[in-house]
Amino acid sequence: MNIVKRLLPIIAKNLGLQPDALTDKFTDGIQSIKMNCYPPCAQATNVVGLSPHSDAGFMTLVLQVNQVQVHGRQIRRNGTWVFVMPLDGAFVVNLGDTLRIFTNGKYKSIEHRGIVDTAKERMSVAAFHGPNMHAKIGPLEEIVVNEVQAYKRVDHENFRRLFFSAKLIGKSFIEQMKLKSIS
Ligand SMILES: O=C(O)CCC(=O)C(=O)O
Ligand SMILES: [Fe+2]
């Protein structure tokens, strides 16, 4: 959580906001950890490792824990799946849907998926970071005074309920959060 907290004033500054614009939301913010294991599969091209999705939280730090350089992770860029190779000792940072919503779409959450290898096992640890449960999930007021609000504003609890009841299908979850008047 400390890494994310250090990035908050930098993101706020980048958006032209006061440095503490995001700080309060991350007092007692939520952090959860998930471990992923992708065993090798001879029929790798016929199976799914992890379905395409964007993470619902604010920011995810992903660490590949075994040192094998495998083609295990892809992001979708301009409609094409691109491999993201791990760097030794470095996190991969995913921007999540909550960051996208807070910034009214200025920061894009990234669609990604897990790929299985024919010969090598891959393991990763994903640390998901989100605001506290009192924070509303919606575009920051300071941003939407000057522009059209693109996403709904909901209670954090409802937001999480919506996410966990949705299927992991690409960007379908964030689509639900869009306001209908926005194409
Ligand atoms: O294993 C990976 O690199 C991806 C993990 C992931 O996207 C997730 O757990 O949400
Ligand atoms: Fe993910």
PDB file of N, CA and C and ligand atoms in Angstrom, residues 34-38 50-51 53-56 60 62-64 72-74 84 92 94 112-115 122-128 163 168, ligand 1:
ATOM      1  N   LYS A  34      -3.678 -12.137  -4.305  1.00  0.00           N
ATOM      2  CA  LYS A  34      -4.134 -13.372  -4.978  1.00  0.00           C
ATOM      3  C   LYS A  34      -2.915 -14.051  -5.586  1.00  0.00           C
ATOM      4  N   MET A  35      -2.843 -15.361  -5.414  1.00  0.00           N
ATOM      5  CA  MET A  35      -1.748 -16.096  -6.057  1.00  0.00           C
ATOM      6  C   MET A  35      -2.313 -16.847  -7.241  1.00  0.00           C
ATOM      7  N   ASN A  36      -1.612 -16.799  -8.344  1.00  0.00           N
ATOM      8  CA  ASN A  36      -2.046 -17.506  -9.557  1.00  0.00           C
ATOM      9  C   ASN A  36      -1.006 -18.547  -9.923  1.00  0.00           C
ATOM     10  N   CYS A  37      -1.479 -19.738 -10.293  1.00  0.00           N
ATOM     11  CA  CYS A  37      -0.569 -20.782 -10.760  1.00  0.00           C
ATOM     12  C   CYS A  37      -1.086 -21.288 -12.101  1.00  0.00           C
ATOM     13  N   TYR A  38      -0.221 -21.255 -13.091  1.00  0.00           N
ATOM     14  CA  TYR A  38      -0.581 -21.722 -14.430  1.00  0.00           C
ATOM     15  C   TYR A  38       0.275 -22.945 -14.742  1.00  0.00           C
ATOM     16  N   LEU A  50      -6.069 -17.268 -17.673  1.00  0.00           N
ATOM     17  CA  LEU A  50      -6.953 -16.355 -16.939  1.00  0.00           C
ATOM     18  C   LEU A  50      -7.692 -15.513 -17.978  1.00  0.00           C
ATOM     19  N   SER A  51      -9.026 -15.527 -17.890  1.00  0.00           N
ATOM     20  CA  SER A  51      -9.850 -14.847 -18.905  1.00  0.00           C
ATOM     21  C   SER A  51      -9.502 -13.369 -19.018  1.00  0.00           C
ATOM     22  N   HIS A  53      -9.664  -9.564 -18.777  1.00  0.00           N
ATOM     23  CA  HIS A  53     -10.379  -8.705 -17.820  1.00  0.00           C
ATOM     24  C   HIS A  53      -9.546  -7.471 -17.548  1.00  0.00           C
ATOM     25  N   SER A  54     -10.158  -6.461 -16.960  1.00  0.00           N
ATOM     26  CA  SER A  54      -9.368  -5.399 -16.347  1.00  0.00           C
ATOM     27  C   SER A  54      -9.633  -5.507 -14.850  1.00  0.00           C
ATOM     28  N   ASP A  55      -8.636  -5.141 -14.032  1.00  0.00           N
ATOM     29  CA  ASP A  55      -8.806  -5.261 -12.580  1.00  0.00           C
ATOM     30  C   ASP A  55      -9.740  -4.148 -12.097  1.00  0.00           C
ATOM     31  N   ALA A  56     -10.605  -4.492 -11.149  1.00  0.00           N
ATOM     32  CA  ALA A  56     -11.622  -3.521 -10.710  1.00  0.00           C
ATOM     33  C   ALA A  56     -11.055  -2.456  -9.780  1.00  0.00           C
ATOM     34  N   THR A  60      -2.935  -2.477  -9.406  1.00  0.00           N
ATOM     35  CA  THR A  60      -2.488  -3.821  -9.035  1.00  0.00           C
ATOM     36  C   THR A  60      -0.987  -3.922  -9.279  1.00  0.00           C
ATOM     37  N   VAL A  62       1.832  -6.676  -9.733  1.00  0.00           N
ATOM     38  CA  VAL A  62       1.949  -8.111 -10.003  1.00  0.00           C
ATOM     39  C   VAL A  62       3.421  -8.500 -10.011  1.00  0.00           C
ATOM     40  N   LEU A  63       3.695  -9.580  -9.295  1.00  0.00           N
ATOM     41  CA  LEU A  63       5.066 -10.104  -9.248  1.00  0.00           C
ATOM     42  C   LEU A  63       5.034 -11.524  -9.774  1.00  0.00           C
ATOM     43  N   GLN A  64       5.920 -11.784 -10.722  1.00  0.00           N
ATOM     44  CA  GLN A  64       6.053 -13.173 -11.179  1.00  0.00           C
ATOM     45  C   GLN A  64       7.039 -13.849 -10.257  1.00  0.00           C
ATOM     46  N   GLY A  72       3.686 -15.442 -20.472  1.00  0.00           N
ATOM     47  CA  GLY A  72       2.512 -15.812 -19.686  1.00  0.00           C
ATOM     48  C   GLY A  72       1.446 -14.742 -19.596  1.00  0.00           C
ATOM     49  N   ARG A  73       1.809 -13.538 -19.977  1.00  0.00           N
ATOM     50  CA  ARG A  73       0.898 -12.461 -19.669  1.00  0.00           C
ATOM     51  C   ARG A  73       0.746 -11.553 -20.880  1.00  0.00           C
ATOM     52  N   GLN A  74      -0.475 -11.230 -21.226  1.00  0.00           N
ATOM     53  CA  GLN A  74      -0.705 -10.356 -22.378  1.00  0.00           C
ATOM     54  C   GLN A  74      -1.612  -9.195 -21.996  1.00  0.00           C
ATOM     55  N   VAL A  84       3.666  -9.178 -22.242  1.00  0.00           N
ATOM     56  CA  VAL A  84       4.426  -8.340 -21.304  1.00  0.00           C
ATOM     57  C   VAL A  84       5.420  -9.265 -20.615  1.00  0.00           C
ATOM     58  N   VAL A  92       4.900  -5.658 -12.239  1.00  0.00           N
ATOM     59  CA  VAL A  92       4.109  -5.158 -13.372  1.00  0.00           C
ATOM     60  C   VAL A  92       2.960  -4.394 -12.732  1.00  0.00           C
ATOM     61  N   ASN A  94      -0.692  -2.754 -13.041  1.00  0.00           N
ATOM     62  CA  ASN A  94      -1.945  -2.641 -13.808  1.00  0.00           C
ATOM     63  C   ASN A  94      -2.746  -1.465 -13.289  1.00  0.00           C
ATOM     64  N   HIS A 112      -6.199  -7.388 -19.760  1.00  0.00           N
ATOM     65  CA  HIS A 112      -5.094  -8.340 -19.798  1.00  0.00           C
ATOM     66  C   HIS A 112      -5.614  -9.758 -19.599  1.00  0.00           C
ATOM     67  N   ARG A 113      -4.743 -10.739 -19.864  1.00  0.00           N
ATOM     68  CA  ARG A 113      -5.141 -12.141 -19.680  1.00  0.00           C
ATOM     69  C   ARG A 113      -3.921 -12.997 -19.375  1.00  0.00           C
ATOM     70  N   GLY A 114      -4.157 -14.176 -18.838  1.00  0.00           N
ATOM     71  CA  GLY A 114      -3.073 -15.115 -18.528  1.00  0.00           C
ATOM     72  C   GLY A 114      -3.034 -16.204 -19.590  1.00  0.00           C
ATOM     73  N   ILE A 115      -1.810 -16.510 -20.054  1.00  0.00           N
ATOM     74  CA  ILE A 115      -1.608 -17.500 -21.114  1.00  0.00           C
ATOM     75  C   ILE A 115      -0.863 -18.692 -20.522  1.00  0.00           C
ATOM     76  N   ARG A 122       4.014 -21.392 -14.492  1.00  0.00           N
ATOM     77  CA  ARG A 122       4.228 -19.983 -14.133  1.00  0.00           C
ATOM     78  C   ARG A 122       3.402 -19.663 -12.898  1.00  0.00           C
ATOM     79  N   MET A 123       3.986 -18.881 -11.998  1.00  0.00           N
ATOM     80  CA  MET A 123       3.232 -18.434 -10.827  1.00  0.00           C
ATOM     81  C   MET A 123       3.357 -16.921 -10.698  1.00  0.00           C
ATOM     82  N   SER A 124       2.295 -16.299 -10.244  1.00  0.00           N
ATOM     83  CA  SER A 124       2.358 -14.852 -10.023  1.00  0.00           C
ATOM     84  C   SER A 124       1.596 -14.509  -8.744  1.00  0.00           C
ATOM     85  N   VAL A 125       1.985 -13.385  -8.157  1.00  0.00           N
ATOM     86  CA  VAL A 125       1.247 -12.856  -7.003  1.00  0.00           C
ATOM     87  C   VAL A 125       0.736 -11.481  -7.396  1.00  0.00           C
ATOM     88  N   ALA A 126      -0.565 -11.294  -7.276  1.00  0.00           N
ATOM     89  CA  ALA A 126      -1.156  -9.993  -7.617  1.00  0.00           C
ATOM     90  C   ALA A 126      -1.627  -9.333  -6.325  1.00  0.00           C
ATOM     91  N   ALA A 127      -1.155  -8.106  -6.080  1.00  0.00           N
ATOM     92  CA  ALA A 127      -1.609  -7.342  -4.909  1.00  0.00           C
ATOM     93  C   ALA A 127      -2.529  -6.226  -5.413  1.00  0.00           C
ATOM     94  N   PHE A 128      -3.801  -6.345  -5.053  1.00  0.00           N
ATOM     95  CA  PHE A 128      -4.812  -5.384  -5.510  1.00  0.00           C
ATOM     96  C   PHE A 128      -4.954  -4.269  -4.472  1.00  0.00           C
ATOM     97  N   PHE A 163     -18.943  -5.969  -9.146  1.00  0.00           N
ATOM     98  CA  PHE A 163     -17.781  -6.604  -9.777  1.00  0.00           C
ATOM     99  C   PHE A 163     -17.785  -8.109  -9.523  1.00  0.00           C
ATOM    100  N   LEU A 168     -15.957 -12.471 -15.670  1.00  0.00           N
ATOM    101  CA  LEU A 168     -14.692 -11.877 -16.083  1.00  0.00           C
ATOM    102  C   LEU A 168     -14.636 -11.895 -17.612  1.00  0.00           C
TER     103      LEU A 168
HETATM  104  O1  LIG B   1      -0.716 -13.859 -13.691  1.00  0.00           O
HETATM  105  C1  LIG B   1      -0.743 -12.707 -14.136  1.00  0.00           C
HETATM  106  O2  LIG B   1       0.238 -12.131 -14.592  1.00  0.00           O
HETATM  107  C2  LIG B   1      -2.061 -11.972 -14.171  1.00  0.00           C
HETATM  108  C3  LIG B   1      -2.802 -11.986 -12.875  1.00  0.00           C
HETATM  109  C4  LIG B   1      -4.041 -11.160 -12.947  1.00  0.00           C
HETATM  110  O3  LIG B   1      -4.319 -10.508 -13.908  1.00  0.00           O
HETATM  111  C5  LIG B   1      -4.975 -11.127 -11.810  1.00  0.00           C
HETATM  112  O4  LIG B   1      -4.782 -11.904 -10.863  1.00  0.00           O
HETATM  113  O5  LIG B   1      -5.914 -10.307 -11.850  1.00  0.00           O
END
